XYZ file of C-alpha atoms in Angstrom:
628
model
C 10.097 -44.238 -3.557
C 6.966 -42.870 -1.569
C 3.925 -41.923 -3.557
C 4.312 -38.420 -2.759
C 8.022 -38.377 -4.224
C 6.699 -40.179 -7.515
C 4.385 -37.257 -7.826
C 6.826 -34.590 -7.232
C 8.999 -36.211 -10.076
C 5.980 -35.905 -12.431
C 5.437 -32.746 -11.954
C 8.971 -32.060 -12.774
C 8.929 -33.904 -15.702
C 5.873 -32.221 -17.091
C 6.640 -28.885 -15.872
C 10.075 -28.988 -17.769
C 7.633 -30.113 -21.071
C 5.638 -26.632 -20.326
C 8.461 -24.386 -19.447
C 9.973 -25.416 -23.099
C 7.326 -23.064 -24.892
C 9.126 -19.593 -25.021
C 8.193 -16.178 -25.737
C 7.519 -16.830 -29.733
C 4.425 -18.384 -28.677
C 2.509 -15.440 -27.118
C 1.039 -13.124 -29.058
C 3.000 -9.222 -29.276
C 0.528 -7.320 -27.637
C 1.437 -10.274 -24.372
C 4.974 -10.039 -24.741
C 4.908 -6.239 -24.894
C 2.640 -5.542 -21.466
C 4.848 -8.189 -19.841
C 7.702 -6.926 -20.686
C 7.046 -3.354 -19.302
C 5.425 -4.830 -16.491
C 8.720 -6.333 -15.478
C 10.282 -2.500 -14.854
C 7.605 -1.210 -12.430
C 6.777 -4.072 -9.825
C 9.345 -6.639 -8.139
C 8.705 -10.353 -9.218
C 8.369 -13.437 -7.072
C 7.505 -17.106 -7.299
C 4.173 -16.285 -5.892
C 3.593 -13.171 -7.926
C 3.731 -15.411 -10.582
C 1.655 -18.253 -9.654
C -1.073 -17.201 -11.928
C 1.086 -17.942 -14.928
C 2.000 -21.617 -13.539
C 0.380 -25.227 -14.608
C -2.383 -26.633 -12.128
C -1.856 -30.260 -12.424
C -3.622 -32.844 -11.273
C -2.307 -34.584 -7.896
C -3.282 -38.108 -8.068
C -2.665 -38.639 -4.335
C -4.175 -41.587 -2.799
C -3.077 -41.371 0.790
C -6.436 -42.173 2.868
C -4.936 -40.096 5.961
C -4.335 -36.465 4.333
C -6.589 -34.300 6.093
C -6.340 -30.611 6.601
C -8.393 -28.531 8.907
C -8.818 -25.212 11.131
C -9.739 -24.736 14.928
C -13.369 -25.413 15.961
C -15.065 -21.966 16.336
C -17.184 -22.033 13.503
C -16.873 -18.322 12.439
C -14.161 -15.668 12.565
C -13.511 -12.153 14.697
C -12.683 -8.985 12.778
C -8.826 -9.752 13.541
C -7.683 -12.674 14.321
C -4.748 -15.793 13.622
C -6.147 -18.874 12.408
C -4.370 -22.301 12.924
C -4.487 -24.036 10.096
C -3.511 -28.130 10.963
C -2.500 -30.136 8.639
C -2.167 -33.799 9.062
C -1.874 -37.697 8.145
C 0.958 -36.580 6.142
C 2.799 -39.959 4.834
C 6.090 -38.391 3.240
C 6.633 -34.716 4.418
C 8.313 -31.775 1.316
C 9.716 -28.506 1.367
C 7.357 -28.293 -1.288
C 4.080 -28.821 0.764
C 2.055 -25.391 1.148
C -1.017 -23.943 2.259
C -3.327 -21.152 0.331
C -5.953 -19.073 1.540
C -8.364 -18.318 -0.619
C -11.517 -15.991 -0.420
C -13.924 -16.187 -1.536
C -14.226 -20.027 -0.936
C -15.927 -20.806 -3.586
C -13.284 -19.345 -5.918
C -12.393 -21.249 -9.087
C -8.798 -22.647 -8.167
C -8.449 -24.943 -10.785
C -6.350 -24.612 -14.014
C -7.562 -22.155 -16.757
C -5.750 -22.989 -20.089
C -7.439 -20.454 -22.209
C -7.079 -17.747 -20.378
C -3.181 -18.034 -20.240
C -2.945 -14.800 -22.341
C -5.046 -12.410 -19.654
C -2.609 -13.323 -17.000
C 0.626 -11.352 -18.187
C 0.305 -8.348 -15.583
C 1.814 -11.031 -13.005
C 4.822 -10.193 -14.684
C 5.744 -13.955 -16.081
C 5.909 -15.219 -19.675
C 5.722 -18.323 -19.349
C 2.882 -20.123 -22.135
C 1.425 -22.306 -19.187
C -2.356 -22.977 -18.031
C -3.404 -20.875 -15.374
C -4.786 -21.133 -11.992
C -8.677 -19.135 -12.208
C -8.221 -17.162 -9.137
C -5.610 -15.841 -6.821
C -4.772 -16.784 -3.595
C -4.757 -13.877 -0.919
C -1.516 -15.511 0.843
C 0.304 -18.855 1.421
C 2.784 -20.175 3.627
C 5.070 -23.435 3.153
C 4.740 -26.457 5.681
C 8.319 -26.227 6.179
C 7.453 -23.087 8.451
C 6.867 -25.698 11.026
C 9.837 -26.643 12.256
C 8.523 -30.289 13.129
C 7.017 -30.733 10.142
C 9.871 -32.079 7.873
C 11.276 -34.140 10.337
C 8.026 -35.567 11.843
C 8.415 -34.130 14.780
C 5.105 -34.840 15.151
C 4.113 -38.445 14.481
C 1.083 -40.349 14.583
C 0.616 -44.237 13.995
C -2.138 -45.036 11.885
C -1.931 -49.011 11.377
C -0.435 -51.551 13.531
C 0.383 -54.818 13.811
C -1.253 -57.363 15.853
C 2.190 -57.054 18.441
C 2.081 -53.509 18.211
C 4.476 -52.591 16.227
C 3.865 -49.494 14.157
C 3.203 -50.287 10.408
C 1.954 -46.765 8.746
C 3.161 -43.664 10.414
C 1.803 -40.142 9.543
C 3.444 -36.772 10.055
C 1.609 -33.085 10.893
C 2.447 -29.542 10.833
C 0.502 -26.400 11.606
C 0.451 -22.757 10.588
C -0.823 -19.269 12.358
C -2.709 -17.336 9.356
C -3.500 -13.362 10.441
C -7.259 -13.148 9.198
C -8.825 -9.231 9.188
C -12.754 -8.989 8.330
C -12.729 -8.838 4.229
C -16.325 -9.729 5.056
C -16.214 -12.839 2.023
C -15.325 -16.133 3.452
C -12.662 -18.120 3.306
C -10.781 -21.649 2.836
C -7.587 -22.799 3.087
C -6.312 -25.107 0.503
C -3.384 -27.767 0.908
C -0.788 -27.685 -2.408
C 2.525 -29.786 -3.040
C 4.771 -28.884 -5.668
C 5.290 -25.109 -4.489
C 4.432 -22.506 -6.331
C 6.135 -23.545 -9.535
C 4.383 -26.741 -10.094
C 1.287 -26.354 -7.874
C -1.235 -29.414 -7.565
C -4.293 -29.600 -5.139
C -4.360 -32.645 -2.145
C -7.162 -30.785 0.382
C -9.465 -28.376 1.227
C -10.848 -27.234 4.445
C -14.756 -26.347 4.322
C -15.880 -22.914 4.093
C -15.482 -20.233 7.154
C -17.433 -17.146 7.624
C -16.732 -14.320 9.720
C -19.182 -13.708 12.328
C -20.263 -10.334 11.102
C -19.586 -9.555 7.758
C -21.376 -6.034 7.886
C -18.955 -5.087 10.635
C -18.396 -1.349 10.295
C -14.667 -1.167 10.579
C -11.242 0.516 9.324
C -11.953 4.127 10.210
C -9.829 6.900 8.330
C -10.026 10.806 8.763
C -9.470 13.593 6.355
C -9.658 17.325 6.439
C -12.003 18.738 4.214
C -10.856 22.592 4.386
C -8.628 24.504 5.984
C -10.605 25.592 8.989
C -10.319 22.825 11.184
C -13.802 23.133 12.077
C -15.103 20.011 9.826
C -13.459 16.567 9.200
C -14.612 13.365 6.822
C -14.485 10.055 8.842
C -15.161 7.316 6.415
C -15.226 3.054 6.947
C -15.954 -0.023 4.991
C -18.865 -2.221 6.119
C -20.098 -5.111 4.219
C -24.082 -3.144 4.579
C -25.094 -1.217 1.500
C -27.429 0.920 4.073
C -26.545 3.983 5.364
C -25.168 4.411 8.851
C -24.400 6.670 11.600
C -20.747 8.492 13.109
C -21.878 9.869 16.319
C -19.537 12.201 17.607
C -18.782 15.028 20.395
C -21.187 16.046 22.554
C -24.682 13.632 20.968
C -23.994 14.486 17.554
C -24.551 12.526 14.742
C -24.205 12.211 10.887
C -25.532 10.201 8.473
C -23.090 8.048 5.906
C -22.855 8.571 2.083
C -22.437 5.794 0.691
C -19.914 4.236 -2.025
C -18.427 1.258 -3.942
C -16.779 -0.127 -6.940
C -17.277 -3.081 -9.386
C -15.511 -4.646 -11.428
C -16.993 -3.108 -14.412
C -15.031 0.179 -13.118
C -11.852 -1.237 -13.285
C -9.386 -0.364 -16.406
C -8.675 -3.137 -19.118
C -7.512 -3.314 -22.712
C -7.348 -6.289 -24.714
C -4.944 -8.036 -22.080
C -7.808 -8.052 -19.046
C -6.131 -6.356 -16.106
C -5.489 -8.401 -12.724
C -8.764 -5.613 -11.058
C -10.501 -6.763 -13.994
C -9.954 -10.546 -13.535
C -7.855 -12.684 -10.920
C -7.111 -9.987 -8.461
C -10.935 -8.770 -8.129
C -12.642 -9.122 -4.411
C -15.589 -7.263 -3.575
C -14.697 -3.962 -1.845
C -17.704 -3.839 0.003
C -18.782 -0.565 0.802
C -17.205 2.506 1.692
C -19.345 5.101 4.253
C -18.130 8.772 4.761
C -19.812 11.366 6.598
C -18.244 15.079 7.308
C -18.266 16.030 11.091
C -19.157 19.488 11.961
C -19.271 22.109 14.326
C -15.944 21.340 15.426
C -13.063 22.800 17.463
C -9.832 23.388 15.826
C -6.641 21.362 17.931
C -9.229 19.916 19.941
C -9.724 16.171 21.063
C -13.119 14.460 20.481
C -14.648 10.647 20.281
C -16.618 8.907 17.700
C -18.064 5.720 16.837
C -19.529 4.735 14.002
C -22.280 1.991 12.342
C -25.866 0.905 12.680
C -27.544 -1.148 14.800
C -28.456 -3.956 12.385
C -24.810 -3.619 11.186
C -23.025 -3.404 14.279
C -21.157 -0.576 15.981
C -17.213 0.632 16.537
C -15.681 0.727 19.181
C -15.375 4.556 20.506
C -12.447 6.240 18.710
C -10.710 9.312 20.299
C -9.417 11.681 17.386
C -8.116 15.543 17.384
C -8.411 17.833 14.637
C -5.966 19.784 13.072
C -4.812 23.595 13.652
C -7.053 25.607 11.312
C -4.859 27.454 8.668
C -3.287 30.406 9.678
C -2.688 29.669 13.215
C 0.971 29.788 15.032
C 1.968 25.673 15.189
C 1.806 22.793 12.876
C 3.281 19.154 13.642
C 3.054 16.687 11.147
C 4.137 13.869 9.658
C 4.997 12.853 6.027
C 5.794 9.614 3.470
C 5.519 7.814 0.655
C 5.439 4.526 -0.681
C 3.960 2.535 2.614
C 1.781 -0.248 1.455
C 1.534 -3.293 3.921
C 3.195 -6.499 4.745
C 1.988 -9.858 6.374
C 1.431 -9.976 10.469
C 2.469 -13.708 10.068
C 4.663 -15.474 8.147
C 3.168 -15.434 5.043
C 4.034 -14.667 1.663
C 1.595 -12.430 -0.439
C 1.315 -10.624 -3.575
C 2.960 -7.641 -3.153
C 4.723 -6.868 0.370
C 6.743 -3.883 1.807
C 8.651 -5.212 4.095
C 9.247 -1.548 6.423
C 5.429 -0.685 6.648
C 4.886 -2.466 9.673
C 7.760 -0.668 11.691
C 6.893 2.681 10.173
C 3.601 2.046 11.009
C 4.524 1.498 14.884
C 7.046 3.995 15.325
C 3.964 6.455 14.012
C 1.492 5.171 16.155
C 3.630 5.796 19.563
C 3.600 9.671 17.932
C -0.072 9.610 17.751
C -1.049 8.264 20.997
C 1.410 10.686 22.342
C -0.674 13.682 21.496
C 2.007 14.954 19.277
C 0.512 14.608 15.576
C -1.726 16.844 14.282
C -1.776 15.158 10.892
C -0.537 12.813 8.683
C 0.586 13.289 4.367
C 0.774 9.716 2.807
C 2.395 11.043 -0.828
C 1.151 8.181 -3.182
C 1.821 4.353 -3.647
C -0.682 3.616 -0.751
C -1.609 0.095 -0.333
C 0.190 -1.180 -3.437
C -2.799 -3.709 -4.129
C -2.063 -3.124 -7.925
C -5.300 -5.159 -8.529
C -5.727 -6.999 -5.916
C -8.580 -5.673 -4.584
C -8.366 -7.585 -0.977
C -4.725 -6.371 -0.156
C -6.852 -2.522 0.693
C -8.379 -4.336 3.344
C -5.307 -5.458 4.693
C -3.767 -1.960 4.352
C -6.655 -0.052 5.644
C -6.259 -2.336 8.719
C -2.976 -1.664 9.016
C -3.225 2.091 9.243
C -6.295 2.261 11.775
C -4.205 2.893 14.945
C -3.051 6.510 12.766
C -5.617 7.150 10.393
C -8.715 6.782 12.650
C -7.122 9.544 15.358
C -5.875 12.462 13.175
C -6.537 13.321 9.791
C -4.691 11.129 7.202
C -4.461 13.263 3.987
C -3.051 11.498 0.714
C -2.097 12.022 -2.734
C -1.854 9.576 -5.915
C 0.666 7.431 -6.910
C 1.433 5.444 -10.094
C 0.381 2.460 -8.296
C -3.050 3.922 -8.044
C -3.795 5.484 -10.937
C -1.126 4.232 -14.026
C -2.741 2.153 -16.813
C -2.293 1.933 -20.560
C -4.652 4.278 -22.495
C -6.625 5.297 -19.612
C -5.899 9.292 -19.404
C -2.830 8.992 -16.903
C 0.310 10.823 -18.304
C 2.624 7.441 -18.095
C 0.881 4.711 -19.933
C 2.516 1.703 -17.581
C 0.240 -0.830 -16.053
C 0.880 -0.096 -12.431
C -2.108 -0.418 -10.631
C -3.244 -3.189 -12.033
C -6.365 -1.665 -13.966
C -7.465 0.060 -10.950
C -6.894 3.366 -12.366
C -7.623 5.484 -9.556
C -11.160 4.311 -9.025
C -10.197 2.245 -5.486
C -7.928 4.793 -4.067
C -10.079 7.807 -4.953
C -13.938 6.083 -3.161
C -11.177 4.872 -0.009
C -9.635 8.582 0.251
C -12.103 11.092 -0.817
C -9.410 13.856 -0.503
C -10.931 17.317 -1.124
C -10.375 17.307 -4.771
C -12.099 19.449 -7.557
C -13.563 16.610 -9.012
C -13.179 12.606 -9.620
C -9.749 11.759 -11.159
C -8.877 15.216 -10.579
C -6.563 14.518 -7.571
C -4.974 17.615 -6.869
C -6.255 20.059 -3.822
C -4.690 22.381 -1.479
C -5.319 22.436 2.406
C -3.658 25.006 4.987
C -3.110 23.684 8.623
C -1.397 25.774 10.968
C 1.535 28.341 9.388
C 1.979 25.964 6.407
C 0.033 25.808 2.517
C -0.477 22.581 1.524
C -0.245 22.229 -2.306
C -1.145 18.747 -3.344
C -0.422 17.378 -7.131
C -0.678 14.138 -8.943
C 2.135 13.397 -11.169
C 0.338 11.022 -12.940
C -2.166 13.378 -14.204
C -1.218 16.086 -17.362
C 0.988 18.652 -15.624
C 1.819 20.083 -18.610
C 1.782 24.119 -19.444
C -1.261 23.757 -21.107
C -2.814 21.023 -18.477
C -5.855 22.242 -16.256
C -3.665 21.002 -13.552
C -0.844 22.982 -14.038
C -3.165 26.286 -14.309
C -4.520 24.870 -11.077
C -1.214 24.692 -9.475
C -0.285 28.385 -10.672
C -3.443 29.969 -9.701
C -3.351 28.425 -6.115
C 0.396 28.772 -5.134
C 0.037 32.794 -6.495
C -2.889 32.970 -4.163
C -0.983 32.011 -1.022
C -1.226 34.541 1.799
C 2.315 34.173 3.137
C 1.277 36.721 5.956
C -1.218 34.237 7.268
C 0.774 30.748 5.664
C 4.216 31.627 5.718
C 5.337 28.232 4.698
C 4.445 26.724 1.346
C 5.296 23.010 1.061
C 4.575 21.463 -2.511
C 3.832 17.453 -2.589
C 3.903 14.795 -5.113
C 4.355 11.201 -5.739
C 7.498 11.597 -8.418
C 10.351 13.745 -8.049
C 12.043 16.316 -9.453
C 15.637 15.251 -8.103
C 17.105 11.929 -6.803
C 20.702 10.238 -6.994
C 19.080 6.954 -7.504
C 19.890 5.488 -10.631
C 16.424 3.444 -11.763
C 15.788 4.561 -15.379
C 12.249 5.692 -13.924
C 13.246 7.926 -11.222
C 12.867 10.864 -12.869
C 11.043 12.707 -15.621
C 12.804 15.356 -16.860
C 9.689 17.122 -18.783
C 7.701 17.169 -15.508
C 11.043 18.824 -13.931
C 10.630 21.383 -16.601
C 7.457 22.063 -16.450
C 6.406 22.583 -12.692
C 9.651 23.419 -11.145
C 9.758 27.059 -12.526
C 6.277 27.368 -10.536
C 8.400 26.056 -7.471
C 10.818 29.280 -7.942
C 8.211 32.047 -9.132
C 6.088 31.108 -5.993
C 8.764 30.966 -3.459
C 8.036 27.506 -2.350
C 9.883 26.953 1.185
C 9.844 22.554 0.908
C 9.493 19.918 -2.352
C 8.185 16.829 -0.502
C 8.013 13.260 -3.405
C 8.240 9.753 -2.952
C 8.334 6.938 -5.750
C 12.259 6.269 -4.777
C 12.541 4.115 -2.053
C 15.101 6.110 0.052
C 15.481 9.580 1.731
C 17.187 12.043 0.111
C 18.058 16.226 1.435
C 19.327 18.547 -1.607
C 20.459 22.376 -1.252
C 18.256 25.287 -2.310
C 18.175 23.671 -5.658
C 16.842 24.756 -9.276
C 17.806 23.359 -12.415
C 19.710 21.004 -10.950
C 22.081 23.865 -9.492
C 22.315 24.906 -6.189
C 21.434 28.478 -5.188
C 22.525 28.344 -1.314
C 23.440 26.081 0.835
C 22.156 25.648 4.220
C 24.857 26.644 7.188
C 25.251 24.325 10.588
C 23.579 25.921 13.840
C 25.113 25.073 17.034
C 24.134 21.817 17.368
C 25.150 21.358 13.848
C 21.684 21.122 12.063
C 21.858 22.744 8.495
C 19.667 25.987 8.408
C 17.979 27.368 5.069
C 17.452 30.958 5.710
C 14.985 31.604 3.018
C 14.851 35.678 4.313
C 16.894 35.628 1.651
C 15.262 32.893 -0.416
C 16.915 31.573 -3.647
C 15.395 27.936 -4.631
C 13.102 25.488 -2.993
C 14.485 22.847 -0.584
C 13.691 19.406 -2.248
C 13.530 15.917 -0.248
C 12.331 12.240 -1.702
C 10.769 10.897 1.545
C 9.710 7.410 -0.400
C 11.273 5.125 2.379
C 8.034 4.087 4.208
C 8.060 0.629 3.528
C 8.980 -0.722 0.086
C 11.944 -2.512 -0.174
C 14.872 0.345 -0.215
C 16.623 1.715 -2.905
C 20.541 2.473 -2.464
C 23.037 4.739 -3.730
C 25.321 5.206 -5.733
C 29.081 6.426 -5.120
C 29.049 9.643 -7.458
C 26.408 11.831 -6.799
C 25.946 15.602 -8.016
C 26.642 18.602 -5.605
C 22.797 19.158 -4.934
C 22.444 16.015 -2.841
C 23.135 16.631 1.120
C 22.296 13.843 2.561
C 21.079 10.451 1.245
C 19.737 7.665 3.901
C 18.295 4.357 2.772
C 16.695 2.836 5.941
C 12.694 2.370 6.533
C 11.292 5.763 8.345
C 9.125 8.919 8.244
C 9.679 12.544 8.536
C 8.246 14.206 11.283
C 7.700 18.401 10.574
C 7.425 21.008 13.233
C 5.930 24.512 12.135
C 6.113 27.758 13.760
C 5.664 31.164 11.772
C 8.908 31.524 12.215
C 10.718 27.792 11.710
C 10.008 24.963 9.552
C 11.658 21.852 11.683
C 11.836 18.614 9.446
C 13.388 15.146 11.056
C 13.866 12.091 9.641
C 12.883 9.230 11.782
C 14.670 5.780 11.442
C 11.399 4.003 12.607
C 13.331 0.657 13.776
C 15.591 2.365 16.233
C 13.426 5.418 16.409
C 15.881 7.938 16.246
C 16.383 10.917 14.341
C 18.878 10.807 11.428
C 18.387 13.913 9.503
C 18.054 17.064 11.354
C 16.765 20.408 9.344
C 15.320 23.847 9.781
C 14.134 25.971 7.497
C 13.936 29.947 8.964
C 12.598 33.143 7.635
């Protein structure tokens, strides 16, 4: 038996004793919170890492090494090769974690076990004090387990090899999140991890580099846009655009003290925290609607971005708008790593939409809730912002808040679930400053082309006595339909879905808000939260008030010159693992598709055309029109 195999056996024996401690030893608050959290998040071995015992790893192997390529600093976006060598007995349980900051404590925290329940696990174990950003098993290298790369470390006088070691290498995708990183070699898998070796710290070449630009409209004129970006520099920077214009940035950030927490600290308050750097934003003025410009941002001391082309949206009341809409996108790793939360369809959706934006046929984008799924693991916002840059830096990227941005126990959200991991909307509103009335009032309306968009928060009070309800009522009643003939309503949680999850539809929300849609003749209501695509008839109170008819191309057409009720669609299929459908559905459900994709919209004054695009095939799977 090798020394490594002996370590594994000891680990498993200790682990079995640790796992014998059950739920009864946990404080009732801990058990209650974890049980609720399980209903809202996907659980994996890696996501439970902070609930696992971290054992001492008595490895006496003098040959073992972990290293990275020779360059002393990291670029803003690169793949880092991590080499592990001198392994005497490769095991399928050997893995490498990426840690940031590099001085983070990855030792055991036996006294803090009650604090980490929001990873979803109930085991009563010592904990890692810090959460790895991402990790890979060394068996991802096909030569590792079979020792395909062998090196002789000790030979006898006859040249016969007495001690041979094995090696493996892994590639990690790294983006500039400003703090240095370290790679740590573990054995024992994610269930019983122990540390074998660590690399030295690796820093980014320019931690202050301005990055991850994203644009949004601030009003309905199309003559002003807000540019936002992230930097490690807290001093004001500049955005230069158009023909020699320049604006100075406003600088914002947030700290652990801004995160929500209760008796059991949240991930955002504790092991999921990562310094967000500084969020810069500046308003570009004096623009023309539906016009292309270029811009760059930064400073001489922090560095400058490349020059980026962007297009302003059409002014409200003009004839035409081309837009994309979706919910529940998040992000996925561009390497073979596991991460805290992975939305497997997000990359294909981004790639397909990037082609559309690059073609010049997109005026604006609407992302209606569940934005990054960082859920208290703040470094994941950087990966998400990096992912959407090919879209959000070129056209107006409008957002709505979702449960995974806002909800937390006793925080003022209407749903007392821990879905935001303690972010409570702070990170979302800082990264995406929409034209809302005030902080933590994330509802707004905007007009682009022939559409008036009413964008609400399903996570804030929408009952009839609430401020948001009164705003919705006033906003939709004030729409000039001769100027913007189409009224589109957007929020995160749907009023209708055939998916059978317990938390898919809140009937209270439907009962309170649906009458407003009918009273104001909303043409189309778009929601996310459920992870598929579904389209209804003209529906009200679960009854079809009218059905579309087929045109000559077999496309469904809703005639709103004789208005009966809104058309509703769930478009939460942009990244999160897809939800299926039951065999039996109600009459109001006309089309159901469980594929990754997004909604493509084209509005003129007389027609609103919508298409569901399968992002992997880049093919239209459903098409419908609303006419006046």
